[in-house]
PDB file of C-alpha atoms in Angstrom:
ATOM      1  CA  UNK Q   1    -115.320  28.577  26.718  1.00 64.00           C
ATOM      2  CA  UNK Q   2    -112.915  26.252  28.117  1.00 62.00           C
ATOM      3  CA  UNK Q   3    -112.685  23.976  24.803  1.00 63.00           C
ATOM      4  CA  UNK Q   4    -112.072  27.229  22.893  1.00 61.00           C
ATOM      5  CA  UNK Q   5    -109.153  28.247  25.056  1.00 59.00           C
ATOM      6  CA  UNK Q   6    -107.731  24.593  24.964  1.00 65.00           C
ATOM      7  CA  UNK Q   7    -108.241  24.664  21.092  1.00 67.00           C
ATOM      8  CA  UNK Q   8    -106.509  28.164  20.769  1.00 73.00           C
ATOM      9  CA  UNK Q   9    -103.607  27.176  23.006  1.00 75.00           C
ATOM     10  CA  UNK Q  10    -103.048  23.961  21.084  1.00 73.00           C
ATOM     11  CA  UNK Q  11    -102.870  26.065  17.674  1.00 76.00           C
ATOM     12  CA  UNK Q  12    -100.517  28.484  19.302  1.00 81.00           C
ATOM     13  CA  UNK Q  13     -98.305  25.705  20.777  1.00 84.00           C
ATOM     14  CA  UNK Q  14     -98.329  23.905  17.166  1.00 83.00           C
ATOM     15  CA  UNK Q  15     -97.271  27.121  15.551  1.00 83.00           C
ATOM     16  CA  UNK Q  16     -94.435  27.552  18.020  1.00 86.00           C
ATOM     17  CA  UNK Q  17     -93.226  24.084  18.009  1.00 89.00           C
ATOM     18  CA  UNK Q  18     -93.491  23.852  14.232  1.00 87.00           C
ATOM     19  CA  UNK Q  19     -91.606  27.154  13.758  1.00 88.00           C
ATOM     20  CA  UNK Q  20     -88.752  25.742  15.768  1.00 92.00           C
ATOM     21  CA  UNK Q  21     -88.401  22.387  13.836  1.00 93.00           C
ATOM     22  CA  UNK Q  22     -88.930  24.286  10.627  1.00 90.00           C
ATOM     23  CA  UNK Q  23     -86.181  26.712  11.572  1.00 92.00           C
ATOM     24  CA  UNK Q  24     -83.872  23.775  12.687  1.00 95.00           C
ATOM     25  CA  UNK Q  25     -84.197  21.956   9.294  1.00 94.00           C
ATOM     26  CA  UNK Q  26     -84.584  25.216   7.450  1.00 92.00           C
ATOM     27  CA  UNK Q  27     -87.314  24.430   5.071  1.00 92.00           C
ATOM     28  CA  UNK Q  28     -87.885  27.830   3.605  1.00 91.00           C
ATOM     29  CA  UNK Q  29     -84.294  28.107   2.390  1.00 94.00           C
ATOM     30  CA  UNK Q  30     -84.443  24.645   0.953  1.00 94.00           C
ATOM     31  CA  UNK Q  31     -87.553  25.722  -1.042  1.00 93.00           C
ATOM     32  CA  UNK Q  32     -85.608  28.704  -2.093  1.00 95.00           C
ATOM     33  CA  UNK Q  33     -82.782  26.730  -3.252  1.00 96.00           C
ATOM     34  CA  UNK Q  34     -85.032  24.266  -5.226  1.00 95.00           C
ATOM     35  CA  UNK Q  35     -86.521  27.369  -6.732  1.00 95.00           C
ATOM     36  CA  UNK Q  36     -83.171  28.824  -7.765  1.00 96.00           C
ATOM     37  CA  UNK Q  37     -82.302  25.388  -9.421  1.00 96.00           C
ATOM     38  CA  UNK Q  38     -85.670  25.570 -11.161  1.00 95.00           C
ATOM     39  CA  UNK Q  39     -85.076  29.073 -12.406  1.00 96.00           C
ATOM     40  CA  UNK Q  40     -81.641  28.069 -13.731  1.00 95.00           C
ATOM     41  CA  UNK Q  41     -83.060  24.817 -15.349  1.00 95.00           C
ATOM     42  CA  UNK Q  42     -85.909  26.447 -17.008  1.00 94.00           C
ATOM     43  CA  UNK Q  43     -83.825  29.215 -18.613  1.00 93.00           C
ATOM     44  CA  UNK Q  44     -85.359  31.889 -16.287  1.00 93.00           C
ATOM     45  CA  UNK Q  45     -82.259  33.273 -14.803  1.00 91.00           C
ATOM     46  CA  UNK Q  46     -83.360  36.863 -15.786  1.00 90.00           C
ATOM     47  CA  UNK Q  47     -86.620  36.609 -13.792  1.00 92.00           C
ATOM     48  CA  UNK Q  48     -86.004  38.259 -10.326  1.00 92.00           C
ATOM     49  CA  UNK Q  49     -89.544  37.271  -8.971  1.00 94.00           C
ATOM     50  CA  UNK Q  50     -89.351  33.386 -10.211  1.00 96.00           C
ATOM     51  CA  UNK Q  51     -88.313  32.118  -6.634  1.00 95.00           C
ATOM     52  CA  UNK Q  52     -90.616  34.250  -4.928  1.00 94.00           C
ATOM     53  CA  UNK Q  53     -93.600  33.081  -7.219  1.00 95.00           C
ATOM     54  CA  UNK Q  54     -92.473  29.620  -6.833  1.00 96.00           C
ATOM     55  CA  UNK Q  55     -92.265  29.567  -3.153  1.00 94.00           C
ATOM     56  CA  UNK Q  56     -95.320  31.906  -2.383  1.00 93.00           C
ATOM     57  CA  UNK Q  57     -97.609  29.888  -4.796  1.00 94.00           C
ATOM     58  CA  UNK Q  58     -96.301  26.467  -3.535  1.00 93.00           C
ATOM     59  CA  UNK Q  59     -97.393  27.475  -0.083  1.00 89.00           C
ATOM     60  CA  UNK Q  60    -100.599  29.022  -0.912  1.00 89.00           C
ATOM     61  CA  UNK Q  61    -101.682  25.820  -2.796  1.00 89.00           C
ATOM     62  CA  UNK Q  62    -100.194  23.304  -0.515  1.00 85.00           C
ATOM     63  CA  UNK Q  63    -101.428  24.687   2.945  1.00 80.00           C
ATOM     64  CA  UNK Q  64    -104.958  23.893   3.974  1.00 73.00           C
ATOM     65  CA  UNK Q  65    -107.135  20.582   4.512  1.00 73.00           C
ATOM     66  CA  UNK Q  66    -108.345  20.215   1.093  1.00 81.00           C
ATOM     67  CA  UNK Q  67    -105.132  18.773  -0.146  1.00 82.00           C
ATOM     68  CA  UNK Q  68    -105.221  16.452   2.979  1.00 80.00           C
ATOM     69  CA  UNK Q  69    -108.641  15.501   2.866  1.00 80.00           C
ATOM     70  CA  UNK Q  70    -108.724  15.154  -0.870  1.00 85.00           C
ATOM     71  CA  UNK Q  71    -105.762  12.731  -1.229  1.00 87.00           C
ATOM     72  CA  UNK Q  72    -106.840  10.708   1.527  1.00 83.00           C
ATOM     73  CA  UNK Q  73    -110.548  10.384   0.127  1.00 83.00           C
ATOM     74  CA  UNK Q  74    -109.023   9.399  -3.277  1.00 88.00           C
ATOM     75  CA  UNK Q  75    -106.855   6.797  -1.998  1.00 87.00           C
ATOM     76  CA  UNK Q  76    -109.222   5.221   0.655  1.00 82.00           C
ATOM     77  CA  UNK Q  77    -112.609   5.818  -0.982  1.00 84.00           C
ATOM     78  CA  UNK Q  78    -111.761   6.216  -4.670  1.00 88.00           C
ATOM     79  CA  UNK Q  79    -113.178   9.487  -4.586  1.00 89.00           C
ATOM     80  CA  UNK Q  80    -111.258  12.301  -6.246  1.00 91.00           C
ATOM     81  CA  UNK Q  81    -114.053  14.928  -6.097  1.00 91.00           C
ATOM     82  CA  UNK Q  82    -112.209  17.010  -3.220  1.00 88.00           C
ATOM     83  CA  UNK Q  83    -109.212  17.067  -5.321  1.00 90.00           C
ATOM     84  CA  UNK Q  84    -111.061  17.911  -8.523  1.00 92.00           C
ATOM     85  CA  UNK Q  85    -112.592  20.785  -6.868  1.00 92.00           C
ATOM     86  CA  UNK Q  86    -109.191  22.020  -5.237  1.00 90.00           C
ATOM     87  CA  UNK Q  87    -107.721  21.656  -8.932  1.00 92.00           C
ATOM     88  CA  UNK Q  88    -110.054  24.299 -10.260  1.00 93.00           C
ATOM     89  CA  UNK Q  89    -109.402  26.427  -7.199  1.00 91.00           C
ATOM     90  CA  UNK Q  90    -105.632  26.054  -7.541  1.00 92.00           C
ATOM     91  CA  UNK Q  91    -105.777  26.887 -11.181  1.00 94.00           C
ATOM     92  CA  UNK Q  92    -107.450  30.142 -10.585  1.00 94.00           C
ATOM     93  CA  UNK Q  93    -105.007  31.066  -7.783  1.00 92.00           C
ATOM     94  CA  UNK Q  94    -102.119  30.096  -9.955  1.00 94.00           C
ATOM     95  CA  UNK Q  95    -103.425  32.231 -12.785  1.00 95.00           C
ATOM     96  CA  UNK Q  96    -103.867  35.128 -10.603  1.00 94.00           C
ATOM     97  CA  UNK Q  97    -100.433  35.003  -8.829  1.00 94.00           C
ATOM     98  CA  UNK Q  98     -98.658  34.085 -12.354  1.00 96.00           C
ATOM     99  CA  UNK Q  99     -99.865  37.673 -13.505  1.00 95.00           C
ATOM    100  CA  UNK Q 100     -98.261  39.311 -10.545  1.00 92.00           C
ATOM    101  CA  UNK Q 101     -95.331  37.066  -9.503  1.00 92.00           C
ATOM    102  CA  UNK Q 102     -94.589  35.678 -12.750  1.00 94.00           C
ATOM    103  CA  UNK Q 103     -93.956  32.053 -14.265  1.00 94.00           C
ATOM    104  CA  UNK Q 104     -92.336  30.722 -11.187  1.00 95.00           C
ATOM    105  CA  UNK Q 105     -95.777  30.216  -9.982  1.00 95.00           C
ATOM    106  CA  UNK Q 106     -96.547  27.610 -12.632  1.00 95.00           C
ATOM    107  CA  UNK Q 107     -93.894  25.346 -11.008  1.00 95.00           C
ATOM    108  CA  UNK Q 108     -95.862  25.102  -7.739  1.00 94.00           C
ATOM    109  CA  UNK Q 109     -97.458  22.190  -9.535  1.00 94.00           C
ATOM    110  CA  UNK Q 110     -94.377  20.258  -8.440  1.00 94.00           C
ATOM    111  CA  UNK Q 111     -94.840  21.184  -4.929  1.00 92.00           C
ATOM    112  CA  UNK Q 112     -98.551  20.085  -5.139  1.00 90.00           C
ATOM    113  CA  UNK Q 113     -97.603  16.869  -6.673  1.00 93.00           C
ATOM    114  CA  UNK Q 114     -94.966  15.916  -4.085  1.00 92.00           C
ATOM    115  CA  UNK Q 115     -97.171  17.141  -1.055  1.00 88.00           C
ATOM    116  CA  UNK Q 116    -100.598  15.470  -2.137  1.00 89.00           C
ATOM    117  CA  UNK Q 117     -98.733  12.366  -3.460  1.00 91.00           C
ATOM    118  CA  UNK Q 118     -97.179  11.841  -0.308  1.00 90.00           C
ATOM    119  CA  UNK Q 119    -100.516  12.088   1.540  1.00 86.00           C
ATOM    120  CA  UNK Q 120    -101.940   9.773  -1.006  1.00 89.00           C
ATOM    121  CA  UNK Q 121     -99.275   7.377  -0.420  1.00 91.00           C
ATOM    122  CA  UNK Q 122     -99.625   7.563   3.466  1.00 88.00           C
ATOM    123  CA  UNK Q 123    -103.543   7.482   3.410  1.00 82.00           C
ATOM    124  CA  UNK Q 124    -103.716   3.999   4.776  1.00 81.00           C
ATOM    125  CA  UNK Q 125    -101.732   5.100   7.848  1.00 82.00           C
ATOM    126  CA  UNK Q 126    -103.340   8.611   8.146  1.00 79.00           C
ATOM    127  CA  UNK Q 127    -107.049   7.415   7.996  1.00 79.00           C
ATOM    128  CA  UNK Q 128    -107.320   6.410  11.574  1.00 82.00           C
ATOM    129  CA  UNK Q 129    -105.825   9.599  13.005  1.00 80.00           C
ATOM    130  CA  UNK Q 130    -107.577  12.253  10.730  1.00 78.00           C
ATOM    131  CA  UNK Q 131    -110.477  12.811  13.019  1.00 82.00           C
ATOM    132  CA  UNK Q 132    -112.850  15.591  12.641  1.00 83.00           C
ATOM    133  CA  UNK Q 133    -111.035  17.131  15.643  1.00 84.00           C
ATOM    134  CA  UNK Q 134    -107.510  16.804  13.826  1.00 84.00           C
ATOM    135  CA  UNK Q 135    -108.867  18.040  10.874  1.00 81.00           C
ATOM    136  CA  UNK Q 136    -110.268  21.060  12.573  1.00 83.00           C
ATOM    137  CA  UNK Q 137    -106.947  21.671  14.236  1.00 84.00           C
ATOM    138  CA  UNK Q 138    -105.181  21.473  11.003  1.00 81.00           C
ATOM    139  CA  UNK Q 139    -107.276  23.828   9.266  1.00 82.00           C
ATOM    140  CA  UNK Q 140    -106.812  26.315  11.998  1.00 84.00           C
ATOM    141  CA  UNK Q 141    -103.175  26.162  11.814  1.00 86.00           C
ATOM    142  CA  UNK Q 142    -103.466  26.251   8.025  1.00 83.00           C
ATOM    143  CA  UNK Q 143    -105.850  29.281   8.045  1.00 84.00           C
ATOM    144  CA  UNK Q 144    -103.079  30.984  10.023  1.00 86.00           C
ATOM    145  CA  UNK Q 145    -100.249  29.951   7.762  1.00 85.00           C
ATOM    146  CA  UNK Q 146    -102.264  31.406   4.753  1.00 85.00           C
ATOM    147  CA  UNK Q 147    -102.786  34.448   6.433  1.00 87.00           C
ATOM    148  CA  UNK Q 148     -99.120  34.778   6.610  1.00 87.00           C
ATOM    149  CA  UNK Q 149     -98.520  34.069   3.190  1.00 86.00           C
ATOM    150  CA  UNK Q 150    -100.947  37.124   2.629  1.00 86.00           C
ATOM    151  CA  UNK Q 151     -98.953  39.324   4.811  1.00 89.00           C
ATOM    152  CA  UNK Q 152     -95.836  38.294   2.816  1.00 87.00           C
ATOM    153  CA  UNK Q 153     -97.671  39.387  -0.593  1.00 83.00           C
ATOM    154  CA  UNK Q 154     -98.815  42.757   0.918  1.00 85.00           C
ATOM    155  CA  UNK Q 155     -95.017  43.608   1.665  1.00 84.00           C
ATOM    156  CA  UNK Q 156     -95.557  43.504   5.503  1.00 88.00           C
ATOM    157  CA  UNK Q 157     -92.814  42.056   7.589  1.00 89.00           C
ATOM    158  CA  UNK Q 158     -91.695  38.774   5.987  1.00 88.00           C
ATOM    159  CA  UNK Q 159     -92.757  35.644   7.539  1.00 88.00           C
ATOM    160  CA  UNK Q 160     -90.738  32.419   6.943  1.00 90.00           C
ATOM    161  CA  UNK Q 161     -94.021  30.513   6.326  1.00 88.00           C
ATOM    162  CA  UNK Q 162     -92.499  27.159   5.029  1.00 89.00           C
ATOM    163  CA  UNK Q 163     -90.593  26.818   8.304  1.00 90.00           C
ATOM    164  CA  UNK Q 164     -94.116  26.784   9.923  1.00 88.00           C
ATOM    165  CA  UNK Q 165     -95.216  23.751   7.933  1.00 87.00           C
ATOM    166  CA  UNK Q 166     -94.200  21.118  10.639  1.00 90.00           C
ATOM    167  CA  UNK Q 167     -97.176  22.926  12.490  1.00 89.00           C
ATOM    168  CA  UNK Q 168     -99.648  21.298  10.488  1.00 85.00           C
ATOM    169  CA  UNK Q 169     -98.415  17.868  11.593  1.00 84.00           C
ATOM    170  CA  UNK Q 170     -97.840  18.911  15.447  1.00 89.00           C
ATOM    171  CA  UNK Q 171    -101.464  20.324  15.297  1.00 87.00           C
ATOM    172  CA  UNK Q 172    -102.976  16.844  14.463  1.00 85.00           C
ATOM    173  CA  UNK Q 173    -100.525  15.096  17.198  1.00 87.00           C
ATOM    174  CA  UNK Q 174    -101.727  17.692  19.771  1.00 85.00           C
ATOM    175  CA  UNK Q 175    -105.244  16.620  19.399  1.00 84.00           C
ATOM    176  CA  UNK Q 176    -104.372  12.863  19.372  1.00 83.00           C
ATOM    177  CA  UNK Q 177    -102.443  13.243  22.451  1.00 83.00           C
ATOM    178  CA  UNK Q 178    -104.998  15.607  24.177  1.00 72.00           C
TER     179      UNK Q 178
END
């Protein structure tokens, strides 16, 4: 019981700290500005859902442990199987989201490439700190962020999910420090 409470408290503190950092550096607005730039460069200026589709789908496919674990396994073990499975899942998700949010969703591939590419390149550093407990903490925070993406899709009060992304890193740091 005490361990579960500590884990829950770490998750809450990670989210709160991550939100403060994310708001300070304004990740969501930066993603939206990049989406606006993409919309202009792709000749999609008339597509009012382009930016929302890009940001929402990018968050949906980037948040979670599969991208982190898959990128680390691919780099350190030469085993891309997790990334292959994630690719299939992401393709289905992107197709469904594209049907409702438009072609901006397709450009989430850029976000995935940057996110998973950065993890792949940093894998040598990340391997020793990505313990099972750290992955569990990262997954717990990631699950909550995915839930928040879902609330945005349902038109509930908007959550600036991208500003919570630092919480994923903080969740791992909390486990290592504690």
